[in-house]
Amino acid sequence: MTTFETFLDAQTDALGGDLVAVLRAVAEATRKISDTLKTSSLDGLTGATEITNVQGEAQKPLDILSNDILLDACRAVPSVAFAVSEELDAEVAIHVDGRYAVIFDPLDGSSNLDVNVTVGTIFSVIEAKSADEILKSGRHQLIAGYAAYGPQTTLVLTTGRGVQIFTLDAAGTYVMTTADAKITPEAKEFAINAARRASWDDVVSAYIEDAIDSGHNMRWVGSMVADTHRIFNRGGVFLYPADRNKPGAGGRLRLLYEANPIGLLVEAAGGEAIIGNEKILDIAPTSLHQRVPVIFGSKAEVDKLATAYRARVLEAAAE
Ligand code: P6P
């Protein structure tokens, strides 16, 4: 049995002790968040506060608590220079001699908390000794991962050598359950919020119509980590398109702490992650909370959409 600790020991030569210490602290934070969620209804931690975050969303007590747990984890590791959080307007300076930035969505999908649906923590680690080094493309990520808090708590991560999956056991130890996770290239399931059909572009509309005509199934949890974990488990494609009626509005999901870490995981598992005719990981960020449209999952399915977007770009160029 490989535990997270024995996994980290084996990674130390490749990653270095400082980066391993960051990863250990983030994993421990997800374990604490998992424990907190289990009894949140009993501890009066559900519902919403009067506080609105930088996203314009009502913060939930567990958003704040999860964010604090992760900030404390960053403060406990001398090599962390900055923390970037969905819940905070700007980057937080942690240690002046640090060399890494930990970028995270502390509790994604928290609108599902009161209905006991899987939510998650999404995280990314990059090298950043100064604040102006934080806005770099997803290809620069050293570590990316998420914790899915569902019937089980699973930690899914990549350190650049494939994707490993750990499951929290009854004693609170992460045990490796998958050593090299792969996303099946073929799939017959898509995840999209069909209520927003009027806002889809022609490529997405045509893909979804064809998928339905081909007998594909639909799943939409409303929690990106839950939908992502299903895709890791049985394939599929996740789509959160831009709103065609709001050109330049980007999309709903955030590049730095949602699209980039998920994009690195998906590519490391043999899947694809795109924004129109570009790869998510090649996008140069312009701001900490930049929103982007995202499509990711099984390679054969995502390639269909990427091909259609490329054809649209070529048609536009020929006009
Ligand atoms: P909609 C949760 O708020 C989130 O950011 C993702 O986890 C999820 O996939 C998406 O928004 C759900 O969006 O528009 O269906 O509510």
Coordinates of C-alpha atoms and ligand atoms in Angstrom, one line a residue:
M1 CA 0.0 0.0 0.0
T2 CA 1.4 3.4 -1.0
T3 CA 0.4 6.3 1.3
F4 CA 0.7 9.9 0.4
E5 CA 3.7 10.2 2.6
T6 CA 5.6 7.3 0.9
F7 CA 4.6 8.9 -2.4
L8 CA 6.1 12.2 -1.3
D9 CA 9.3 10.5 -0.2
A10 CA 9.7 9.0 -3.6
Q11 CA 9.1 12.5 -5.2
T12 CA 11.7 14.4 -3.1
D13 CA 14.6 13.9 -5.5
A14 CA 12.6 15.1 -8.5
L15 CA 10.7 17.9 -6.8
G16 CA 13.0 19.0 -4.0
G17 CA 12.2 19.3 -0.4
D18 CA 10.7 22.8 -0.6
L19 CA 8.1 21.8 -3.2
V20 CA 7.3 18.6 -1.4
A21 CA 6.7 20.6 1.8
V22 CA 4.2 22.8 -0.1
L23 CA 2.4 19.8 -1.5
R24 CA 2.3 18.1 2.0
A25 CA 0.8 21.3 3.5
V26 CA -1.9 21.6 0.8
A27 CA -2.9 18.0 1.1
E28 CA -3.1 18.3 4.9
A29 CA -5.3 21.4 4.4
T30 CA -7.7 19.4 2.2
R31 CA -7.8 16.7 4.9
K32 CA -8.9 19.4 7.5
I33 CA -11.5 20.8 5.1
S34 CA -12.8 17.3 4.5
D35 CA -13.2 16.9 8.3
T36 CA -14.9 20.3 8.6
L37 CA -17.4 19.6 5.9
K38 CA -18.5 16.3 7.4
T39 CA -20.3 17.9 10.4
S40 CA -20.9 21.4 8.9
S41 CA -24.7 21.2 9.3
L42 CA -24.2 20.2 13.0
D43 CA -21.8 23.1 13.5
G44 CA -24.0 25.8 12.0
L45 CA -21.6 26.3 9.1
T46 CA -24.1 26.1 6.3
G47 CA -26.1 28.9 4.6
A48 CA -24.6 32.2 3.4
T49 CA -23.0 35.2 5.1
E50 CA -23.7 38.8 4.3
I51 CA -20.3 39.1 2.7
T52 CA -19.9 39.3 -1.1
N53 CA -16.5 38.2 -2.5
V54 CA -14.5 39.6 -5.4
Q55 CA -16.6 37.3 -7.7
G56 CA -19.8 39.1 -6.6
E57 CA -20.9 35.8 -4.9
A58 CA -22.3 35.6 -1.4
Q59 CA -19.6 34.0 0.7
K60 CA -20.5 30.9 2.7
P61 CA -19.0 30.2 6.1
L62 CA -17.3 27.2 4.7
D63 CA -15.8 29.3 1.8
I64 CA -14.2 31.5 4.5
L65 CA -13.1 28.6 6.7
S66 CA -11.6 26.6 3.8
N67 CA -9.8 29.7 2.6
D68 CA -8.4 30.3 6.1
I69 CA -7.2 26.6 6.4
L70 CA -5.4 26.9 3.1
L71 CA -3.8 30.3 4.0
D72 CA -2.6 28.8 7.3
A73 CA -1.1 25.9 5.4
C74 CA 0.8 28.4 3.1
R75 CA 2.0 30.3 6.2
A76 CA 3.4 27.1 7.7
V77 CA 5.8 26.6 4.7
P78 CA 8.7 29.0 4.4
S79 CA 9.1 28.4 0.7
V80 CA 5.6 29.8 -0.1
A81 CA 5.9 33.4 -1.3
F82 CA 2.3 34.1 -2.3
A83 CA -1.2 32.8 -2.0
V84 CA -3.9 33.5 -4.6
S85 CA -7.4 32.6 -3.7
E86 CA -10.8 32.9 -5.4
E87 CA -12.0 34.4 -2.2
L88 CA -9.5 37.2 -2.0
D89 CA -9.2 40.3 -4.3
A90 CA -5.4 40.3 -4.6
E91 CA -2.5 37.9 -4.0
V92 CA -1.4 37.6 -0.3
A93 CA 2.3 38.0 0.4
I94 CA 3.3 35.0 2.7
H95 CA 7.1 34.7 3.1
V96 CA 9.4 37.3 1.7
D97 CA 12.1 34.7 0.9
G98 CA 9.6 32.2 -0.6
R99 CA 9.8 31.0 -4.1
Y100 CA 6.3 29.5 -4.9
A101 CA 2.8 30.8 -5.3
V102 CA -0.1 28.5 -4.2
I103 CA -3.2 29.4 -6.2
F104 CA -6.5 27.9 -5.2
D105 CA -10.3 27.8 -5.2
P106 CA -10.8 26.8 -1.6
L107 CA -14.2 25.4 -2.0
D108 CA -15.5 25.1 -5.6
G109 CA -19.2 24.4 -6.0
S110 CA -20.1 25.6 -2.5
S111 CA -23.6 26.4 -3.6
N112 CA -24.0 22.6 -3.4
L113 CA -23.1 22.4 0.3
D114 CA -26.5 22.8 1.7
V115 CA -27.8 19.9 -0.5
N116 CA -24.9 17.6 0.5
V117 CA -23.5 17.3 -3.1
T118 CA -19.8 16.8 -3.8
V119 CA -17.7 20.0 -3.7
G120 CA -13.9 20.4 -4.0
T121 CA -10.7 22.3 -3.5
I122 CA -8.7 23.1 -6.6
F123 CA -5.0 24.1 -6.4
S124 CA -2.0 24.9 -8.5
V125 CA 1.6 25.6 -7.5
I126 CA 4.0 27.8 -9.7
E127 CA 7.4 29.3 -9.2
A128 CA 6.9 33.0 -8.2
K129 CA 9.4 35.0 -6.2
S130 CA 7.6 38.3 -6.9
A131 CA 4.0 39.2 -7.5
D132 CA 4.6 40.0 -11.2
E133 CA 5.6 36.4 -11.8
I134 CA 2.2 35.1 -10.9
L135 CA 0.4 35.7 -14.2
K136 CA 2.0 33.0 -16.3
S137 CA 0.4 30.3 -18.5
G138 CA -0.8 27.0 -17.2
R139 CA 2.2 25.2 -18.8
H140 CA 4.3 26.7 -16.0
Q141 CA 2.5 24.9 -13.2
L142 CA 4.7 22.6 -11.1
I143 CA 1.9 20.9 -9.3
A144 CA -1.9 20.9 -9.9
G145 CA -4.7 19.0 -8.2
Y146 CA -8.1 18.9 -6.6
A147 CA -9.7 17.3 -3.6
A148 CA -13.2 16.0 -4.2
Y149 CA -15.3 15.9 -1.0
G150 CA -18.0 13.4 -1.7
P151 CA -19.0 10.0 -0.3
Q152 CA -15.2 9.5 -0.2
T153 CA -12.6 12.2 -0.1
T154 CA -10.2 11.8 -3.0
L155 CA -7.1 13.8 -3.9
V156 CA -6.2 13.9 -7.5
L157 CA -2.8 15.4 -8.4
T158 CA 0.0 15.7 -10.9
T159 CA 3.6 16.7 -10.2
G160 CA 4.4 16.4 -13.9
R161 CA 4.6 12.6 -13.9
G162 CA 1.2 11.4 -14.8
V163 CA -1.8 11.7 -12.4
Q164 CA -2.1 10.0 -9.1
I165 CA -5.3 9.5 -7.1
F166 CA -5.4 9.1 -3.3
T167 CA -8.4 8.2 -1.1
L168 CA -8.7 9.3 2.6
D169 CA -9.0 6.2 4.8
A170 CA -10.9 5.9 8.1
A171 CA -7.8 6.9 10.0
G172 CA -7.4 10.1 7.9
T173 CA -4.5 8.9 5.8
Y174 CA -4.5 9.5 2.0
V175 CA -3.8 6.1 0.4
M176 CA -2.9 5.8 -3.3
T177 CA -5.8 4.2 -5.2
T178 CA -4.6 4.9 -8.7
A179 CA -0.9 5.2 -9.7
D180 CA -1.4 6.5 -13.2
A181 CA -4.9 7.7 -14.0
K182 CA -5.9 8.0 -17.7
I183 CA -9.0 9.6 -19.3
T184 CA -10.5 7.2 -21.8
P185 CA -10.2 8.9 -25.3
E186 CA -13.7 7.8 -26.4
A187 CA -16.8 8.8 -24.5
K188 CA -20.5 9.0 -24.8
E189 CA -21.3 11.5 -22.0
F190 CA -21.2 15.3 -21.9
A191 CA -21.5 17.8 -19.1
I192 CA -23.0 21.2 -19.8
N193 CA -25.7 23.4 -18.3
A194 CA -28.3 23.0 -21.0
A195 CA -30.5 25.8 -19.5
R196 CA -27.9 28.2 -21.1
R197 CA -28.4 26.8 -24.6
A198 CA -29.3 30.2 -26.0
S199 CA -25.9 31.5 -25.1
W200 CA -23.9 28.8 -26.8
D201 CA -21.8 29.4 -30.0
D202 CA -22.5 27.5 -33.2
V203 CA -19.7 25.0 -32.5
V204 CA -21.0 24.0 -29.1
S205 CA -24.6 23.9 -30.3
A206 CA -23.7 21.6 -33.2
Y207 CA -21.6 19.4 -31.0
I208 CA -24.3 18.9 -28.4
E209 CA -27.0 18.3 -31.0
D210 CA -24.8 15.7 -32.7
A211 CA -24.0 14.1 -29.3
I212 CA -27.7 13.8 -28.4
D213 CA -28.5 12.4 -31.9
S214 CA -25.7 9.9 -31.4
G215 CA -27.2 8.7 -28.1
H216 CA -24.7 10.4 -25.7
N217 CA -25.9 10.9 -22.1
M218 CA -25.8 14.1 -20.1
R219 CA -24.6 14.8 -16.6
W220 CA -24.4 18.2 -14.9
V221 CA -23.6 18.3 -11.2
G222 CA -23.1 22.1 -10.9
S223 CA -19.8 21.3 -9.2
M224 CA -16.8 21.3 -11.6
V225 CA -14.7 19.0 -9.4
A226 CA -17.5 16.4 -9.3
D227 CA -18.0 16.5 -13.1
T228 CA -14.2 16.4 -13.6
H229 CA -13.9 13.4 -11.3
R230 CA -16.5 11.5 -13.2
I231 CA -14.6 12.2 -16.4
F232 CA -11.5 10.8 -14.8
N233 CA -13.5 7.8 -13.8
R234 CA -15.4 7.0 -17.1
G235 CA -14.6 9.6 -19.7
G236 CA -16.7 12.4 -21.1
V237 CA -16.5 16.1 -22.0
F238 CA -17.1 19.1 -19.8
L239 CA -18.2 22.4 -21.5
Y240 CA -18.7 25.8 -20.0
P241 CA -18.8 28.0 -23.1
A242 CA -18.6 31.7 -23.3
D243 CA -21.9 33.6 -23.7
R244 CA -22.3 34.4 -27.4
N245 CA -24.5 37.3 -26.3
K246 CA -21.7 38.9 -24.2
P247 CA -18.6 39.1 -26.5
G248 CA -15.4 39.3 -24.5
A249 CA -17.2 38.3 -21.3
G250 CA -14.9 35.3 -21.1
G251 CA -17.0 32.6 -19.5
R252 CA -17.8 31.6 -15.9
L253 CA -14.8 29.6 -14.8
R254 CA -11.6 31.2 -13.6
L255 CA -8.3 30.6 -15.5
L256 CA -5.8 30.6 -12.7
Y257 CA -7.4 28.4 -10.1
E258 CA -10.0 26.3 -12.1
A259 CA -9.2 26.0 -15.8
N260 CA -5.4 25.8 -15.5
P261 CA -5.1 23.1 -12.7
I262 CA -7.8 21.0 -14.2
G263 CA -6.3 21.5 -17.7
L264 CA -2.9 20.2 -16.5
L265 CA -4.5 17.2 -14.8
V266 CA -6.6 16.4 -17.9
E267 CA -3.6 16.7 -20.3
A268 CA -1.4 14.6 -18.0
A269 CA -4.1 11.9 -18.1
G270 CA -4.2 11.9 -21.9
G271 CA -7.2 14.1 -22.3
E272 CA -7.5 17.5 -24.0
A273 CA -8.4 21.0 -22.5
I274 CA -9.2 23.8 -24.9
I275 CA -10.5 27.4 -25.1
G276 CA -11.9 27.6 -28.7
N277 CA -9.0 26.7 -31.0
E278 CA -6.3 27.2 -28.3
K279 CA -5.1 24.9 -25.5
I280 CA -6.1 26.2 -22.0
L281 CA -2.5 25.7 -20.8
D282 CA -1.2 28.1 -23.5
I283 CA -3.4 31.1 -22.5
A284 CA -1.4 34.0 -21.1
P285 CA -3.4 35.3 -18.1
T286 CA -4.1 39.0 -17.9
S287 CA -5.6 39.1 -14.4
L288 CA -5.8 37.0 -11.2
H289 CA -9.6 36.3 -11.5
Q290 CA -9.8 36.2 -15.3
R291 CA -12.8 34.1 -16.5
V292 CA -12.5 31.8 -19.6
P293 CA -14.8 29.4 -21.5
V294 CA -13.6 25.9 -21.0
I295 CA -14.0 22.5 -22.8
F296 CA -12.0 19.5 -21.5
G297 CA -12.1 15.7 -21.3
S298 CA -11.9 12.7 -23.6
K299 CA -9.5 13.5 -26.4
A300 CA -11.6 12.1 -29.3
E301 CA -14.6 14.3 -28.2
V302 CA -12.6 17.5 -27.4
D303 CA -10.8 17.1 -30.8
K304 CA -14.1 17.2 -32.6
L305 CA -14.7 20.7 -31.0
A306 CA -11.2 21.9 -31.6
T307 CA -11.4 20.9 -35.2
A308 CA -14.6 22.8 -35.6
Y309 CA -13.1 25.9 -33.9
R310 CA -10.1 25.8 -36.2
A311 CA -12.3 25.5 -39.3
R312 CA -14.2 28.5 -38.1
V313 CA -11.0 30.5 -37.7
L314 CA -9.9 29.5 -41.2
E315 CA -13.3 30.4 -42.7
A316 CA -13.1 33.8 -41.0
A317 CA -9.6 34.4 -42.3
A318 CA -10.7 33.5 -45.9
E319 CA -13.6 36.0 -45.8
Ligands
P6P1 P1 -24.0 26.9 -13.3 C1 -19.6 26.4 -9.2 O1 -20.1 27.6 -8.8 C2 -19.0 26.5 -10.6 O2 -18.0 27.5 -10.5 C3 -18.5 25.2 -11.1 O3 -18.0 24.3 -10.0 C4 -19.7 24.6 -11.8 O4 -19.3 23.6 -12.8 C5 -20.4 25.8 -12.4 O5 -20.0 26.9 -11.5 C6 -21.9 25.7 -12.4 O6 -22.4 26.8 -13.1 O7 -24.1 28.1 -14.3 O8 -24.5 25.6 -13.9 O9 -24.5 27.3 -12.0

